[in-house]
Short mmCIF file of C-alpha atoms in Angstrom, two decimals:
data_model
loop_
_atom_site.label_atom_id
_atom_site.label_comp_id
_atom_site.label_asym_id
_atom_site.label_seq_id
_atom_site.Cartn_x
_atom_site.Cartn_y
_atom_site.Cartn_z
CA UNK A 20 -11.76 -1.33 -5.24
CA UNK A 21 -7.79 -2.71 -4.72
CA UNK A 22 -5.70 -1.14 -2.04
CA UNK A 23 -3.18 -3.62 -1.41
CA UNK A 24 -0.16 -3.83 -3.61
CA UNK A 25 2.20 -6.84 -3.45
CA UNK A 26 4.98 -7.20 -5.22
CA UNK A 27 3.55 -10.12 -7.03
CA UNK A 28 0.26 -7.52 -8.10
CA UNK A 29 2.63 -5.32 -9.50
CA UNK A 30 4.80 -7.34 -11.31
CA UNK A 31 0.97 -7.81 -12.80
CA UNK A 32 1.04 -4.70 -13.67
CA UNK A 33 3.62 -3.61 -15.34
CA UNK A 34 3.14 -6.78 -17.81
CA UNK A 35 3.19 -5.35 -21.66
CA UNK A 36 -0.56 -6.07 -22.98
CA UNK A 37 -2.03 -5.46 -26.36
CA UNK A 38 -2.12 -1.72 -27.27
CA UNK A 39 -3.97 -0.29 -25.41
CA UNK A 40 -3.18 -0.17 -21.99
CA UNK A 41 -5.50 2.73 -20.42
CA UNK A 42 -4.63 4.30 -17.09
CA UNK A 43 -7.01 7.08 -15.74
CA UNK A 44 -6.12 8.96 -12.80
CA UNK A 45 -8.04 11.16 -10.57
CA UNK A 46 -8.09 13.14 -7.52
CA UNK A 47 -10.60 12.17 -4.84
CA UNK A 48 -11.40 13.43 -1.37
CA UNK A 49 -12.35 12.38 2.08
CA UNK A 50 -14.48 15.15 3.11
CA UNK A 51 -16.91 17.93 1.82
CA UNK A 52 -17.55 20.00 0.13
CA UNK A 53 -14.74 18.95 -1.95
CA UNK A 54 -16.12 15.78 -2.20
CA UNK A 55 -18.95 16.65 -3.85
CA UNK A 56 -17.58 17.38 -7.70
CA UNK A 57 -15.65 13.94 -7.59
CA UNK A 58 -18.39 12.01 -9.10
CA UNK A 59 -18.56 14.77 -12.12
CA UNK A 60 -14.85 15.21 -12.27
CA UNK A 61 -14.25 11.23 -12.70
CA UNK A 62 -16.72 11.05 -15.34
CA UNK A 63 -15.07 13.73 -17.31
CA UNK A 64 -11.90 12.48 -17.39
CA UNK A 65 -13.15 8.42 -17.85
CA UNK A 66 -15.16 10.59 -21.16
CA UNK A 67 -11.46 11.57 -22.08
CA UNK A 68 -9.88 8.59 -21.75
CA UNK A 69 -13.09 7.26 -24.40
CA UNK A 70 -12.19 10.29 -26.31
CA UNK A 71 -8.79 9.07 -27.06
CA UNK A 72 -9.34 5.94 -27.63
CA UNK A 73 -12.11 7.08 -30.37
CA UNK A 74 -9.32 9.42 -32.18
CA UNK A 75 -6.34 7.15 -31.84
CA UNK A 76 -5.44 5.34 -35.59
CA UNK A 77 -3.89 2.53 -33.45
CA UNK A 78 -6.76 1.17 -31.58
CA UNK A 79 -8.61 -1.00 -33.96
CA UNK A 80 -12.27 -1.15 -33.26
CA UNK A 81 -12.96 -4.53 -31.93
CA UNK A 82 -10.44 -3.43 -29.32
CA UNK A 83 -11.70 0.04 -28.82
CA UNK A 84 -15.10 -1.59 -28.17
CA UNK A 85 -13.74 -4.20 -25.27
CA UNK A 86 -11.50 -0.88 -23.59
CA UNK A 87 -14.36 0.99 -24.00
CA UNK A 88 -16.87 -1.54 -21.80
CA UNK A 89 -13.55 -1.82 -19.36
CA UNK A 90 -13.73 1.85 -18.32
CA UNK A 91 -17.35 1.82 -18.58
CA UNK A 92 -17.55 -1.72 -15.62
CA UNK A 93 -14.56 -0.33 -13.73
CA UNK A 94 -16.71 3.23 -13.37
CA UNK A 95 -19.71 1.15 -12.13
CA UNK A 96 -17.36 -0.65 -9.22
CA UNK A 97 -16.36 2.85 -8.04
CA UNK A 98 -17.48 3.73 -4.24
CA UNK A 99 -16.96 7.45 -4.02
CA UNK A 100 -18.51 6.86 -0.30
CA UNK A 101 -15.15 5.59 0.46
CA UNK A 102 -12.56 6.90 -1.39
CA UNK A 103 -9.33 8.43 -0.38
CA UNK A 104 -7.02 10.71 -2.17
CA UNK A 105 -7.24 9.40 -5.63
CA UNK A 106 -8.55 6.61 -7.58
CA UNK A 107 -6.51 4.65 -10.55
CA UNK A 108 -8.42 2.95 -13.04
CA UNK A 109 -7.15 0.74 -15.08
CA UNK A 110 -8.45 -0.60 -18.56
CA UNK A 111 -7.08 -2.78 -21.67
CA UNK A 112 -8.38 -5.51 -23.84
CA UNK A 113 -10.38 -7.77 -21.58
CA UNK A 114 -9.88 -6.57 -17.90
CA UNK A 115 -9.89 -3.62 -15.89
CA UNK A 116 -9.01 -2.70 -12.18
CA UNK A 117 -9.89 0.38 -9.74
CA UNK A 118 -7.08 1.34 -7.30
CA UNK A 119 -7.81 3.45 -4.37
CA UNK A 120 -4.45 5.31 -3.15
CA UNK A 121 -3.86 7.59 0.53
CA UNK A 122 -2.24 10.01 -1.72
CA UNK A 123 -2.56 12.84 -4.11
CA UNK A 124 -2.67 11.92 -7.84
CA UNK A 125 -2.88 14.34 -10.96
CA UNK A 126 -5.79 13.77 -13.55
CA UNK A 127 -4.23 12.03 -16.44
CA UNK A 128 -4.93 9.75 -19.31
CA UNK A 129 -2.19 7.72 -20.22
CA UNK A 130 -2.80 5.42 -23.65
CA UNK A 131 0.45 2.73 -23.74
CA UNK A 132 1.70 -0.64 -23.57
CA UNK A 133 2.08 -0.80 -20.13
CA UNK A 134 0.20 0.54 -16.65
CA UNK A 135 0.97 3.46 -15.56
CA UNK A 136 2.09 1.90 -11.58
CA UNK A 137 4.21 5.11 -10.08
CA UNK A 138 1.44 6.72 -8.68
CA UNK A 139 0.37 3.62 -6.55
CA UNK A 140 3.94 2.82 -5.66
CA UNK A 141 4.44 5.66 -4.11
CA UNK A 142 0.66 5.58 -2.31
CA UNK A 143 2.30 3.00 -0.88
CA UNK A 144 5.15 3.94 0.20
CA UNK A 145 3.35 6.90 2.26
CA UNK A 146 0.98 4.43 3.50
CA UNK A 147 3.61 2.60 5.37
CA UNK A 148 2.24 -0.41 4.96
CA UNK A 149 1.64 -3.44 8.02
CA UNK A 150 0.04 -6.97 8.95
CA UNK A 151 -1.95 -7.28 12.07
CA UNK A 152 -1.82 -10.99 13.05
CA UNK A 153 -4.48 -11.49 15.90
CA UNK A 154 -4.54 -15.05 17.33
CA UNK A 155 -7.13 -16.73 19.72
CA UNK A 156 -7.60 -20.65 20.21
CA UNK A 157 -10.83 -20.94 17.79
CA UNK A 158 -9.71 -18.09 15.12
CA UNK A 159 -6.62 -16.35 13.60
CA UNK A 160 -7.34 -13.17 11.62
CA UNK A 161 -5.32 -11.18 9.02
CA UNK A 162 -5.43 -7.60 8.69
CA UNK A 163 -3.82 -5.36 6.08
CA UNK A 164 -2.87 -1.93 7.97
CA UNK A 165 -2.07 1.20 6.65
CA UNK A 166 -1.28 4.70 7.68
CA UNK A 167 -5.08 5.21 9.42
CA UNK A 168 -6.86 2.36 9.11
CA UNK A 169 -6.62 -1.90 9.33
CA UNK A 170 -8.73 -4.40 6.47
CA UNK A 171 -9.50 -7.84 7.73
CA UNK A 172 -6.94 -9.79 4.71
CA UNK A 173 -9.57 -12.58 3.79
CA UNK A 174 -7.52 -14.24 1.14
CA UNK A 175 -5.91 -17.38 1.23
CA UNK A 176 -6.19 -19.69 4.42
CA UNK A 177 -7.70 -16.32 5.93
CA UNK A 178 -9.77 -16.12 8.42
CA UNK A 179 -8.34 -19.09 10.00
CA UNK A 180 -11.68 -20.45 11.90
CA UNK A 181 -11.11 -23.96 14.11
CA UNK A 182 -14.23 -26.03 14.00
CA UNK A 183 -16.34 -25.96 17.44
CA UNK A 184 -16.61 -29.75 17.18
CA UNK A 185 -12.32 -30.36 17.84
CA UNK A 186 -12.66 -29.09 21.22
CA UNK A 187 -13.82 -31.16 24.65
CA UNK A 188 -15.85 -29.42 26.60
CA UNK A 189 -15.84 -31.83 29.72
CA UNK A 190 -11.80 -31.12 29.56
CA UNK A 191 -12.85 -26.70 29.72
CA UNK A 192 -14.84 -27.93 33.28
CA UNK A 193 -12.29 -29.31 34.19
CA UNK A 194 -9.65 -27.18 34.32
CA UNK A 195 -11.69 -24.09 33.22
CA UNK A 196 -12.25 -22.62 29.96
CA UNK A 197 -9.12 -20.20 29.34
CA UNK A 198 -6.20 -22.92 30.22
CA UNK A 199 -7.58 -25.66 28.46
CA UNK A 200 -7.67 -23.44 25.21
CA UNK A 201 -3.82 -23.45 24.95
CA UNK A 202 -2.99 -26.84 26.62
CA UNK A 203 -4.87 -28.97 23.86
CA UNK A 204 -2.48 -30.42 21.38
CA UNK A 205 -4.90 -29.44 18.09
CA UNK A 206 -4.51 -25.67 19.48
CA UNK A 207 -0.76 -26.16 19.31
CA UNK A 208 -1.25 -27.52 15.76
CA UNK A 209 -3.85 -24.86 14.59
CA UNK A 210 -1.24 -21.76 15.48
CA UNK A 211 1.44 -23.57 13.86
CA UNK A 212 -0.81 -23.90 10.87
CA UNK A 213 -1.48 -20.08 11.09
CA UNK A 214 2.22 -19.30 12.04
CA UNK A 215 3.08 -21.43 8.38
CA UNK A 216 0.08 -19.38 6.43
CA UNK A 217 1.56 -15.72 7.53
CA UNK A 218 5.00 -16.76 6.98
CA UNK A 219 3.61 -17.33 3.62
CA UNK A 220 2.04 -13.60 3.19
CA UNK A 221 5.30 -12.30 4.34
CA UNK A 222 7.25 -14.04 1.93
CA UNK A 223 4.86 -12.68 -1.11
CA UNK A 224 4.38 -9.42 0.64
CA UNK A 225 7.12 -8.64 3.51
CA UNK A 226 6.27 -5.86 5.81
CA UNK A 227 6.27 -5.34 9.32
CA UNK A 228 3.83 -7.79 11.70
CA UNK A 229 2.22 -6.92 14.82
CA UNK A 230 0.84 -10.12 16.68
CA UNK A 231 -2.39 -9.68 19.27
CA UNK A 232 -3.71 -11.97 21.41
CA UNK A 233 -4.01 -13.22 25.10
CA UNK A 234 -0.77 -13.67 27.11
CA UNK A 235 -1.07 -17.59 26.47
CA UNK A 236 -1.85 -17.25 23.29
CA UNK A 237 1.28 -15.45 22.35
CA UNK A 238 3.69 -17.55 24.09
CA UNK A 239 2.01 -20.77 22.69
CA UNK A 240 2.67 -18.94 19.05
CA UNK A 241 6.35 -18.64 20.01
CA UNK A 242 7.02 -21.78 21.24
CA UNK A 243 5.61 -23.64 17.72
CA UNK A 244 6.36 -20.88 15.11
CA UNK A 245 8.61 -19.29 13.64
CA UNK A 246 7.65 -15.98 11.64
CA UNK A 247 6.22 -14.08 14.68
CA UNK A 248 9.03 -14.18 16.66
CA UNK A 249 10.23 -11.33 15.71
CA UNK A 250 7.18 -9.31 15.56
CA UNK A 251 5.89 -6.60 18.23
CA UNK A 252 3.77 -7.91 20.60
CA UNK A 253 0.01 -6.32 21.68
CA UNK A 254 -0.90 -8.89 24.63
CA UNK A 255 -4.87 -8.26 24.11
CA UNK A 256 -7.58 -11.10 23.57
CA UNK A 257 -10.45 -10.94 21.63
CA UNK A 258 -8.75 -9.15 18.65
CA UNK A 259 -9.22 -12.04 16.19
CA UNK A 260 -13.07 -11.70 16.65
CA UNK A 261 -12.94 -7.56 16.37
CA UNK A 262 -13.99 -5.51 14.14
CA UNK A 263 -11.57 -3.12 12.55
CA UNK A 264 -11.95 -0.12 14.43
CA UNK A 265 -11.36 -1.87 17.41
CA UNK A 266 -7.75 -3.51 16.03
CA UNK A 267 -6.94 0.16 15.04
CA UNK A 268 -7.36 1.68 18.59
CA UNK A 269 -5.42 -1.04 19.83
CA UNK A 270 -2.72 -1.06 17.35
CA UNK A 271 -2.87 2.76 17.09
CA UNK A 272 -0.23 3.74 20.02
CA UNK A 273 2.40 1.55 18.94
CA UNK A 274 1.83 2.67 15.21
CA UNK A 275 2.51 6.19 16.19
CA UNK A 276 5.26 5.68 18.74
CA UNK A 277 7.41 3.83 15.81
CA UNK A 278 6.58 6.54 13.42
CA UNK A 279 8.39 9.28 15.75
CA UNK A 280 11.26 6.71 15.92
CA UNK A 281 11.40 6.59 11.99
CA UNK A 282 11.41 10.43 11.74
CA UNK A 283 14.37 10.71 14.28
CA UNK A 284 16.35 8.25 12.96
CA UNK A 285 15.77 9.85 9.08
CA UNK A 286 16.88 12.86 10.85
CA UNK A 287 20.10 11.38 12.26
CA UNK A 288 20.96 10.06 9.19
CA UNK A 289 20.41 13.00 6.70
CA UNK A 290 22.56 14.76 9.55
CA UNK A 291 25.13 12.47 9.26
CA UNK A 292 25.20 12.29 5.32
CA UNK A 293 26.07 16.43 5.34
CA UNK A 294 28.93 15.70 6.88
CA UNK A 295 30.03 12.97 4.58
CA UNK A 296 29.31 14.61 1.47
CA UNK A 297 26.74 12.12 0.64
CA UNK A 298 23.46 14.38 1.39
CA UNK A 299 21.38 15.62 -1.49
CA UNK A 300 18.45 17.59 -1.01
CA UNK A 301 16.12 19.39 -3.73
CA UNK A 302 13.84 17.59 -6.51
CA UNK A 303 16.68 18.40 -9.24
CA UNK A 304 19.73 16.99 -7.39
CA UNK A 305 17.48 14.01 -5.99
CA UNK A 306 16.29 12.93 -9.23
CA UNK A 307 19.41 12.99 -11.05
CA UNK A 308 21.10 11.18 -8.62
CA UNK A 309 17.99 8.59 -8.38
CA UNK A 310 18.30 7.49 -12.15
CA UNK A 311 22.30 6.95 -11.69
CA UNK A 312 20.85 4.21 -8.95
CA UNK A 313 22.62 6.82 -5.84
CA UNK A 314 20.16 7.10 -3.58
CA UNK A 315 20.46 4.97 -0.62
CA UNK A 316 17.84 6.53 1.53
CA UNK A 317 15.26 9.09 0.24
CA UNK A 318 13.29 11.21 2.77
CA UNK A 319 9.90 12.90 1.46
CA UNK A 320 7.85 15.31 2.82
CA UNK A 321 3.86 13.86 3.23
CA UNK A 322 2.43 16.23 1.10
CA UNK A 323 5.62 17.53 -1.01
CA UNK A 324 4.24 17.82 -4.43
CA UNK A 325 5.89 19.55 -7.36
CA UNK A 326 5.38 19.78 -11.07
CA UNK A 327 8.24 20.53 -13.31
CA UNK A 328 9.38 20.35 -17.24
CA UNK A 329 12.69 18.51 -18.08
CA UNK A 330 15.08 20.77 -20.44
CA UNK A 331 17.00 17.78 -20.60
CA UNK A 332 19.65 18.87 -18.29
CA UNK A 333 17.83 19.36 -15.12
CA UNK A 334 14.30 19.62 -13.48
CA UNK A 335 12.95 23.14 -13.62
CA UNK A 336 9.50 24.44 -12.22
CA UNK A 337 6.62 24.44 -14.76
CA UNK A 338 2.31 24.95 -14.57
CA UNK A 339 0.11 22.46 -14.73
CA UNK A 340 -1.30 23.56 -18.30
CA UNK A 341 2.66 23.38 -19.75
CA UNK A 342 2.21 20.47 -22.60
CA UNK A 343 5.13 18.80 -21.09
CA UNK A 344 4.73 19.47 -17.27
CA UNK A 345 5.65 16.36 -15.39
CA UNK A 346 3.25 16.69 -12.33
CA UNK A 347 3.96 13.33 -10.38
CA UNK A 348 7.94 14.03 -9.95
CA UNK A 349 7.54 12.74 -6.85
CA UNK A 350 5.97 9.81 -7.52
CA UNK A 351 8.37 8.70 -10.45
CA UNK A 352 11.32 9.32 -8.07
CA UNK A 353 9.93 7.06 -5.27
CA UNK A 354 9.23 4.57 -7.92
CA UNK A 355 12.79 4.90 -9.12
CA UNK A 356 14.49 4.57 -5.89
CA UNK A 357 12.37 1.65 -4.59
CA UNK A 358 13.34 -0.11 -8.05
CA UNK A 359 17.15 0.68 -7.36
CA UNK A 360 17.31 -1.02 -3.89
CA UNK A 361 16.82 2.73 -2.25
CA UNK A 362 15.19 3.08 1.19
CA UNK A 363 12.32 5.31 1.21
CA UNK A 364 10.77 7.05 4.16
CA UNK A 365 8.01 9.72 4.01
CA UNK A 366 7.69 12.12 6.96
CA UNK A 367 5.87 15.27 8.21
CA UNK A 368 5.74 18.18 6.16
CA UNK A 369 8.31 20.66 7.29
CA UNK A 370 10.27 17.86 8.80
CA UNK A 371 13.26 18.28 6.02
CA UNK A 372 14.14 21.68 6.86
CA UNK A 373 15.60 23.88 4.26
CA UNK A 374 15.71 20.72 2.04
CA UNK A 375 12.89 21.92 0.07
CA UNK A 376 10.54 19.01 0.45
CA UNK A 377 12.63 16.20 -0.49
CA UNK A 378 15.93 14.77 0.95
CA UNK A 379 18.57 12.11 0.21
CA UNK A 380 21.42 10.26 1.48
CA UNK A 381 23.59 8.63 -1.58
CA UNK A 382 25.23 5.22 -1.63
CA UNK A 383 28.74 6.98 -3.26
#
């Protein structure tokens, strides 16, 4: 299953393909006992999607067929052991994909051209997403961090592993094993080969970076790179050979300290936009102003869900059942403002106030 979403994998995505396009969506859980009807509850709505597909006039046969044995492979890759919130599957003439998200999704079927991305652009968003460089003399290790967790990244050049054979052991007697692991030249060449490989990832996938490793190992990095110097600092060996558990604890102090800084500093800012006339608060008043490309800075609640009809006027609160209930909001408006150039921020519940959920700061 996919949990990493680069801007390069979505522009993926939202490539037209040959009609159809199938996304599934459905809610998942972490725990029992709710956990226990997921299996049923994803089979019934994969059945729906087939259903669909089987009553659709547009979906010639030959291509019903191949969508068809999509769903069915992408339904056999699915690890309910480890899910999350909610799982995305997606299915169309010759491929398929299953997306595990960190956040609520509604069960849909969605036949079209397209993908239906929203949902896992705003996962994302609320996952807050990080690298985790960690950086010893024999090994550099990637890891893809989220909200509660860390992934060793083992794409590209990663794990960087230095053959055994490049270093001299009669120079370690010498002057003992830790020195002579940043003094050798071909160290000095191996982190600026790493430094080159994440400055690479950042460029495809910029986020923040968080760089572990010995106190020598970090000021070797400096001195030959160039994308980690900007990066926060965790000066603790043996990171690189970890597993990820052990990266979390370590990273898991500094995660949360810059997560109180973020909600602050929303705060400050939504303050200050009342008193310019540029604050908008409320899922109506957000969204129209996110489709006129407004919305500088959106702030939403963690668990702020709403579903609503459109009279085509304004936003107005519908049930689930309504025919044309619009039950990921939330998720489309994230999506828009992210596409407009908008900051987005996602804090915790009850952190907005009396701005019902949802919270902007506008550019005019």
């Amino acid at each position: 299953m996919e949990h990493a979403l680069s801007p390069t994998t979505l522009a993926e995505l939202r490539r037209p393909r040959p009609y159809p396009a199938v996304s599934v969506l459905a809610p998942t859980h972490r725990r029992e006992p709710e956990k226990n009807q997921d299996a049923v509850r994803l089979r019934n709505v994969v059945a729906e999607a087939k259903k669909q597909l089987e009553h659709d006039p547009a979906v010639p046969r030959d291509r019903r067929v191949d969508v068809v044995a999509q769903l069915d492979r992408a339904l056999s890759e699915v690890d309910l052991t480890h899910t999350e919130d909610g799982l995305v599957i997606f299915a169309a003439p010759g491929e398929h994909q299953v997306w595990s998200v960190a956040r609520p999704v509604p069960e849909r079927v969605v036949l079209s051209d397209t993908f239906l991305t929203r949902n896992l652009v705003s996962a994302q968003a609320a996952d807050r997403p990080f690298w985790v460089l960690s950086v010893a003399s024999d090994r550099v290790t990637l890891w893809n961090g989220g909200t509660d967790r860390v992934v060793e990244e083992r794409s590209g050049p990663f794990p960087m592993i230095r053959d055994r054979e490049n270093f001299d052991p009669e120079r370690q007697q010498r002057v003992g094993d830790q020195p002579s692991g940043y003094r050798d030249e071909r160290t000095r060449l191996f982190l600026r080969e790493a430094d080159r490989a994440v400055r690479a990832v950042l460029r495809d996938s910029p986020r923040p970076l968080y760089v572990t490793g010995e106190p020598a190992a970090l000021t070797l990095l400096n001195e030959v790179g160039e994308a980690t110097k900007g990066a926060a600092q965790v000066p603790r060996g043996g990171l690189a050979h970890a597993n990820p558990e052990t990266v979390w604890l370590a990273l898991r102090p500094l995660i949360q300290a810059e997560e109180a800084r973020t909600v602050d500093s929303v705060a400050d800012r939504l303050e200050a936009a009342r008193g310019h006339r540029e604050f908008v608060a409320g899922v109506d008043e957000v969204w129209q102003n996110a489709k006129q490309a407004r919305v500088r800075l959106l702030a939403v609640e963690e668990n702020y869900r709403v579903t609503v009809r459109d009279d085509g006027d304004h936003l107005i609160p519908a049930d689930g059942g309504d025919l044309d209930a619009r039950e990921d909001i939330v998720d489309e408006i994230v999506e828009k403002c992210l596409e407009t150039g908008a900051e987005v921020r996602f804090v915790p519940d009850g952190a907005l106030g009396d701005a019902g959920g949802i919270a902007g700061v506008l550019r005019y």
